[in-house]
Structures are given as structure tokens and as C-alpha cells.
Amino acid sequence: MEFSELIRTGRAQAELLRGPGAPPLRGTLCVTGHHLLLSPGPQATSDLWLLLLRSVDSIEKRVAGDSGTITLRCKDLRVLQLDIEGVEATLDIARSIEALSSLESVITSFPFFYRPKGLRLGDAWHFHPPEHHYKRVARETNAWRLSEVNEDFSVCPSYPRAVIVPRAVDDDALARSARFRQGGRFPVLSYHHAPSGTVLLRSSQPLTGPQKRRCAEDEELLRAVLAGARPGARGFIVDTRSAQAAKQARMTGGGTEAKAAYPGWKRLHRPMERGRPLQESFVRLVEACGDLEQSMDRWLSRLEGCRWLAHVKEALSTACLAAQGMEREGACILVHGAEGTDSTLLVTSLAQLILDPLSRTMTGFQELVEREWIQAGHPFQLRCAHSAFSHARPKHEAPTFLLFLDCVWQLGRQFPLSLEFGEGLLLALFEHAYASPFGTFLCNSEKERCLCEVRTRTHSLWSGLNQPKEQRKLRNPLYVLNPLAIWPSVEPQSLRLWQGLFLRWTRPPEPSEAAWEKVWQIVTDKEKTEGSQPTVSASEPQP
Amino acid sequence: MEHIRTTKVEQVKLLDRFSTSNKALTGTLYLTATHLLFIDSHQKETWILHHHIASVEKLALTTSGCPLVIQCKNFRIVHFIVPRERDCHDIYNSLLQLSKQAKYEDLYAFSYNPKQNDSERLRGWQLIDLAEEYKRMGVPNSNWQLSDANREYKICETYPRELYVPRIASKPIIVGSSKFRSKGRFPVLSYYHREKEAAVCRCSQPLSGFSARCLEDEHLLQAISKANPVNRYMYVMDTRPKHRMQSWWATQKDIGRIIVRISSKIWNDEKIRESHEQKRLNAMANRAAGKGYENEDNYSNIRFQFVGIENIHVMRSSLQKLLEVNGTKGLSVNDFYSGLESSGWLRHIKAVMDAAIFLTKAIMIENASVLVHCSDGWDRTSQVCSLGSLLLDSFYRTIRGFMVLIEKDWISFGHKFSERCGHLDSDPKEVSPVFTQFLECVWHLTEQFPQAFEFNEAFLLQIHEHIYSCQFGNFLGNCQKEREELKLKEKTYSLWPFLLDDQKKYLNPLYSPKSQAVAVLEPNTVSFNFKFWRNMYHQFDRTLHPRQSVFSIIMNMNEQNKQLENDIKDLESKIKQHKNKQTDGVLTKELLHSVRPESPTLKTSLCFKEQTLLPVNDALRTIEGSNPADNRY
């Protein structure tokens, strides 16, 4: 196997420091194709320690005397320190980790080799196909159809095979509309809000260009959307760029819908940060969180300066705006920015979480992530190539998905009984999006996943997470179905730093974990005591 | 009543200060002798106690009426619009009068009548017994004794009658030391750590202004250190910031120079004695004599330590800044954090916490006794001593223990509640949120140690409510002597029994008293562990809060569990009884049928389950769903 060429030293003696709360480990360090192993030796009681090399974000080496130190900063924000015997060994191991952790080839990545016990290949991959979502929509309205115009990914390389579109628009018109939208991302249905009879759509920007081009089929498509919705429905186009940025985009061939061309639709601009500034915000926040010595003033000014919570507020309030437009004003909403693969998805997925009780369940949320992020073509491989510690020049990295998870966490804090899943699931999704033994977050689109045969050759994260042993970590013990929309407060006083993620490895977790343990205990006690009632009546003899 | 000219105004609008919809509630405003009451069209009542009002402001007349903005000490801000300016003016004037009383006797506590007889009231006052508390700590003992020196408040007016001092400290030493300490507040015992035999003592600053020394004071400190059999070294914690003390030393030198200059002037001109400059000089000289700290050369076995908590004026303006920032409409995230930073509020909270941790460590790790003081020894000293005791002793983390702690370190040792809370119309410069800071520190601890406290956040908020309400006698007056003169125990009620009666509301369902790990709390004071206490500073801004409360639901579940367990036990014992009665051991149908209808507890508990899904109570702010109109998106 080609990995062996990259591994310079098989093994060395080392000590591993894992930060507060975890005792140091001593043993034999070993680099394999995908992992860093530390075997504590035959007498030790502790188990083998394992780190996926893919999760290493940055590596730093130092040598002094006849030993060396390697500091590994991981994509899940963990910082590990390895003290290794022997200078040569240290340098070799560092070089091996560097080479192996930055391999770009998808099909040699670990998910293609991971074969856990108890899981079957191919399981859970078919959990959330577009057909599944369409069935639900079709039960509520017949104005929409499932189109397979993109079956061979030729119309839009970043869309899935099947998308939901207005019944009145045929596939040819869709293809023409796609040519008018960046990356072929023509407007498709994201969510049908049955109570108000309105829909949430997403697309990319129209390619109006400096000449203000128009496209009859695209206009027809949006007209059909209004016609298929509640009678007299208006439409709002939520552009996630500022009015100025949208105008400027015309220079490079993009642009925005002209008012005259789309009667009934009104444009709203809600500028959201994306791309590099968002990545920098993430990097600065993580930097600030790593400094345990700073004064209160310094900490608060860094928290302000990184602007992360301002981004959280932007994302939540734009999503609320979209949701409010549907629920309160009975309007159809089309969301797009430029490419329609980042902030657009952030808004549409959050709006659904606010409106749709089903998406707040365990399976509903997984379906939401699968449908609105993975199948909708968020380029995970590009966005999550590096996390906050990498020294590499950021190219396409942006923590859009993390921002989504943070917003969900904020919703969960404000409505602690309304989400069936807990912080554990959000943390797991963050980890797996950046480095995972499962195939779910691999590649940038369904097309690429198809080419790499991800579905047949790797395991699905959902089948891993839905195993019974994982449930206690992932579920919210206090969940009660809440049929209402959940409108969060977006005032700065109501938004909190997500300590469970950003300070996960720097603060001692014991007290809060113990408290959750107690909550679980109370909930199970409740189930037990309630369960034992029937046994009393069951002892009643049959007449 | 003579201040009330208008008792009822109709068609008044109440605006929500954080809602954008400008959707106002319309209702009727009533003015009573004790409260301002607003009843909106849904019959929802908003009661505002006159004593809670910090300021009333009449804004410029608008087309819809005359705006009246009322800011309360419990951080409620209400914005009324009164249709007629005349009514607004009347109410404004009445509130100005009613919210600022000149005499204690006019405060609500003296007219509040919860329909209890005298013996019930007396029992209420006897609920917390400090002598009992010192006994629980383990004093008097071979090293510490009760001193009768202050029995008649002769030595120190602001201390309680009962004081505990080292057994070897004689009365002349105590008297001598008290003369050397500001306001006569000599070193006395605040908390005794039985296991470590170490003491937390408190006092005011020494009057060492012009490098004077006092042998009795030195002896008293020595006596304290000798009362600790394990470690002869003791810490003297000056809770003031070092830089302030140093800059004060600099001004003292200046004063010296002024004295020289002015004395020569006086020499030259007799008239100047009556002049303003003379008066100013006296004030300065007095101030000079009133400041100082122990000189380590004069005291044996002490280690001197500054811990850097700012004074009441800094704290007051810090809170003011914080409230200004928070009151801004349409506040951006960045303005919020930069405002939080520039207010310095969390920095001050951290300073208090760090001081308490220093104290705890001195006792737990070095086994040393600690003497805490600030200037007068009733603000920062109370904060540090009480918070330190709370970290050291899990008793203070119970509901009753927390009451004892407040009675001991705050009320009895003369924290000037009436001045700090502005109960009467007095010097606004004496007002300061010192006690609020203490409550906030405790809240931060409950956040870090969710299982260590018997009480919950609602308990802290309720206490905060009542330090300003003047509804109960506990917090009136500035020291015990004053309280006795006011005959509070005869004329007013104590808050504590009322809180205990409502105990259920204040219980922390996660409390685990048995877990040994929380015997001594070791909080982490890394900056990011301090958060803005929204539930305090925005407690009445409904739209800013989580819409569902974890606490109330867990509390209900917990209670329900207990009830169901009892039911099960009950039913099981009944089954057993029947089994015993029936020698053949067969349960007949009739018997069980007789059990089931007879079991109302089972029925109620099942109903109870339904209830858990409903909003529980207002204090815990459970709102299912929410309204987008309340928010600004």
C-alpha cells in the first residue's frame, strides 16, 4: 500500500498529555496509514489510544537534548502533546503525520477502510432520499413534483439526482432556468409549510450580468411557485448579500432578480458573512478560547473582536425573517446568496428548524442535515479541509456548517425541551464534518459521492450514530413534542458562547456532566416509577 | 396618602422596551399607598412597589400622550404613555414623593400585615439564631470565646452585641485595638473552620495614617494567630486595590506639604482659621487619619496581601454603565460586548471571587487564619468573608444556611443595607450594589457547580427583590443597634419564614448534598467562566429569556417521582395487608377494586403529569412557543 512510503518510523516510546482532566498516557507510539496509535504496554490497564490522522489540523515539533515534543492541534479543537524519546524518531513521526494527515485523495481515506463490527455496509444510506421528502410534500399539496432532470448531474453538478419543483414547470424549462443560475442551481423546493400553504425555496444568484439579462423560464418558474401556493400569496427573495454586493456581482456575471421581471416577488437584503472572514472569525475565537491567563477585559474585547456571535445573530435573524415571512405573512420565500451553497443553506435549514416540529426530532434533524446540507451540495470537503489551527493559507475553508450547529445550539438553549437531540449530537456532527471514519461528509456533492462510490464502499454516519449505545450521549432527556414554531430571541443578551464546543477541552467538564447525569437519572426514575404502576394493576386477577 | 392626587388613570399604554412591534398594552393605572398597579386589557397585573422605584422620568409630550419612564431597583424598566399630561404630571409627582421616604417609619414594612399574630411573628424572627450558628462552627472552644465587650454597643456601634474573639485577648486589648481601627471595628471572628482550627476574622482598616502603631492591635492580631494551633502565620487581606492605596500615600505626602504651607499662613493671618481652607484642611487630615494598612514590620507572623476590589463608587458607576448599555434598543452584539467590557462589571465580579478563593486556599492549603478588611469593613469585607465561608462550608449552600450566612456576615456585622440600597431619601453617593455583587458571585458558583446548592436562581432573585422592597424588617437600617432602636422585631416581619414556606419554589432539583467532591468548592475563575447574568439584569424583560425552563420541568419530575414512589409503597403495603388478612393468600377482585378508588393520590399524581407540560409559574418564565413580534429579526 502506498501509505508505507509516507511512514518513516514505525514506532517510538512516547508520553501523551491530553490537557486538563485526562491523565497522561505512556507507551509505544505507532503511525499507521490512517491512525496514530499509543499502546500503553502489556501491564497497563488502560486501552489502546487512537487518533484519526485526518483530524490533525496542525503539527508543531520541538527537539531538545535527546527527546522531542510534538504538539498536535486537532480539527475538533483538542490540543495534544506527545513527548517522544529520540530526536530522529520525533522528526520522523512528525513528518509522517504531516504527510498522512494532508492526503487529499478521497478514495484512499479511512472511511473506505473502516469496517466496524455490528454495522453493515450500505445501511442507512437510503434513509433520506429525495423521494422520501417528496412523499411528505405530496401529502400536503399537489402543486409540486419530483423532477429527475438532474439524473446524470448534467443540469446542476451540485444538486442531487431528484429535486422538487413546481408541477407546472417542465424539465426543459428547468434546464433553461438552470443555465440562468450560477452553477446551475435553479430554484427548488426546500420546505413546504403546510399550515400557511407557503414554500421555502433556494437557488443560486441569477446570471443577469452587466446587461441585465433575463430568462423567461426562470421567471415562469417563480410565477408558478406563487400560483401553486395559497391564493394571493406574495413572494420574498431573501438575498444573503448586501444590496451593494449584489449589484457589484453583476460585473462578474452574477446579479439579482430585477423587480419588473418577477411580479409578486419582493427582494430583501440581509448581508451575512461568508468565506474567509467567517473562517478568520472562527480562528480568532478559538485563539481567544485557548488563552487561560487573559484578563477579563482582554477576553471580552477578543470575544467582541472575533465577531463570531454577531455572525450567529445574523444567521438566526435572517432565518427568523424567512420563517416569519412564511408563517405570519403567508409569503413564499426564495433564499439565495451568490453560489447558494453556504449562507443560503444556513438560512433554509434554520428556518425549517424554527417552523417544523418534525425537524426537531432525532430522525427529522438527521434528515434535515442530509437533505439541506449534504445532498443540497454544501462543499464539505472544501469547507472543512482545515479547522481553526491550520497554518495553511485558507482557500475555500469556512465554518458555515459549524455556524449552523451553533445556531441550533442557541435554539436548544432557548427551547430546552423542544429539540429531541442534545448537545452531544451537535458536537458529533462537528467532529465528523471535519474528520470522520464514516463516509457521510465526504466529497462536495452527490455527483462526486457517486463517482467515488461512497454509498457502497463506506459506512453511513447515521447508522453509526443510531446505534442504541450512542443514544444517551445524543438525546435530550427532557424532550417534549412542541407543535409550535420556536421563535428565538436574537438580542445579544440572549446569545451565549457555545462553551461546550469552544471550551470543550480547556475547562473541566465534571460538574456539568454530573448534573446531566442526574437529569438522566431523574428522567429514568420517572419512567421507572410510571412504568411500575401498571404492574400494580396487572396483579389484578382476571375475572 | 397626602401625596396621591390621582388614584386611577385609564387608557394608559405600557410599552415593552425590547419589542420592536411598538405594540403596546392598553390598560388602567392605579396608584395605591404602597404600589403602582397596571392592569391591562387581559386582566394581567403588573405591580410595582414604590420602594422599588429608583427613578421616575417624564419625557417630552408626544402625539399619543405623555411618556413616563420608571426605573426600578430590581432592574425593571417600565415605559407608560399617559393620555393626558395633567394625569401624568400628578402621577409623576406622587411617585417622586412616595418612592423617597424620609423616615424609616414610613417604609412599607411598618404597615405590611401578613395576618400573623405576635407570637408567630416572634417565632419568625427567632428562626435564625446566630449563637446557634457559632456553636455549629465549634465556638466557643479552648481558643475562642464570646466577648461581652460590645454588649452595650460601647466599643463599636456598628457591630453586633455578641462577638467572638481569641480567648487570650483581654478586654483592654480589645478596647485599645478598637480605638486604632476605623469606626471601632476591631478584629473579630467571622467563620471558624473546625477541622483546620483556622479562623476567618474581619475588621476595618487600621488608623495608621501617619505611621502610627498600636500595641493592643498588634497583640490582638497575635492572639488570633496564636489561636490557630497549626499555623502561626496569618494572612491579613486588604481587599482594596494596591494601586489605590499607593496613590493615596502619595496624596498623603501632598497633604503634609499643604499642612506645612497652611500652618505658616495661619501663623501669619489669624483670620484664616475660620476660612474654608481651614475646613478643607481638617477634612483632609481626617481622611488621612482614616486610611491605612498594617505595617508588616510592626506585626509579627503576618503576611500582608492586597486583593484588589474596587470601592463602592466604582461599583456603582460600573453597574450604571452596564445598565445603560443593556437598555439600548437594537443593541448589536459588538456593542454589547464592548459595553460589557468597558463597564468593568464582570472584572469586578471576578475580583471578588478571586479574593474569596485566596481566603479559601489560605485556610485549606496553608491551614492559616485570615484577617480580612477593607476601609470600614462592611462592604468588601462582607463580600469576601461570606463568599469564602460559602466555598468552605456546604451548610451555607443550603437554603437555611444561606439565610444564616446573610444574617451573620451582612446583617449582623453592619453592612449598611439602608444606605447601600437607598431605602430612604439620603446621600446617593452611599448607594452601591455591593450585595447584588455578592448574589451574582453566588449565581456564578451555582452555574459552575450545578449540584452543590440546595437553592436555585429564583431564591437569589427573590432575596434581591426584598433587600430593596422594604417589605420585611431584615434589611432595614444600617446596623443592629439601629435596628433595635427601630424596634423592628416588634413592628415588622422577618423575610426568612416566608421564604421557607415557599421553599418548594426555590429548591434545586439537581442538588446532591452527599457528593463528597463538593465539600470545598474550587471555582475556576478563568475569564470565560464569567457570564452576563441575564436573569438578574433583565428579569422583567420577558422576550430575552429562554422560552422553556429546564429547572421547572426537572423539579416537577423529581417531585412526581417522589410522589409516585410513595404511592407505590402505599399500594404495596396495602396489598401486603390484604394478603395477610386473607389466609388463603388470593387477592380477590373486590379487594383491589376497593384499593383503587380509594387512592386519590394516584389520581392526583396522574393529573400532575399533565400539568408538567403546562407553563408552571411566572417566576420561572415558562413560555411555550413564542411570538416573532416580540423580536427584532
CSV table of C-alpha atoms in Angstrom, one decimal, chain B residues 149-161 163 174 178 181-186 188 204 376 378 413 479-481:
chain,number,residue,atom,x,y,z
B,149,ALA,CA,-17.0,44.0,75.4
B,150,ASN,CA,-19.6,45.2,73.0
B,151,ARG,CA,-22.7,44.2,74.9
B,152,GLU,CA,-23.9,47.7,75.2
B,153,TYR,CA,-22.5,48.8,71.8
B,154,LYS,CA,-19.9,50.8,73.8
B,155,ILE,CA,-16.9,49.8,71.7
B,156,CYS,CA,-18.4,49.6,68.3
B,157,GLU,CA,-21.9,50.9,67.3
B,158,THR,CA,-22.0,49.1,64.0
B,159,TYR,CA,-21.0,45.6,65.4
B,160,PRO,CA,-23.5,43.2,67.0
B,161,ARG,CA,-23.6,42.7,70.7
B,163,LEU,CA,-18.7,39.0,69.3
B,174,ILE,CA,-9.9,44.8,72.6
B,178,SER,CA,-10.9,49.2,68.6
B,181,ARG,CA,-9.5,50.8,63.9
B,182,SER,CA,-11.8,52.9,61.8
B,183,LYS,CA,-15.3,53.1,63.4
B,184,GLY,CA,-14.0,51.0,66.2
B,185,ARG,CA,-14.4,47.8,64.1
B,186,PHE,CA,-11.6,45.7,65.7
B,188,VAL,CA,-13.4,39.6,65.4
B,204,SER,CA,-11.8,47.7,59.4
B,376,ASP,CA,-14.7,50.3,57.0
B,378,TRP,CA,-18.7,46.4,55.9
B,413,PHE,CA,-21.8,42.8,61.0
B,479,CYS,CA,-26.6,48.1,61.8
B,480,GLN,CA,-28.0,46.0,64.7
B,481,LYS,CA,-28.1,49.0,67.1
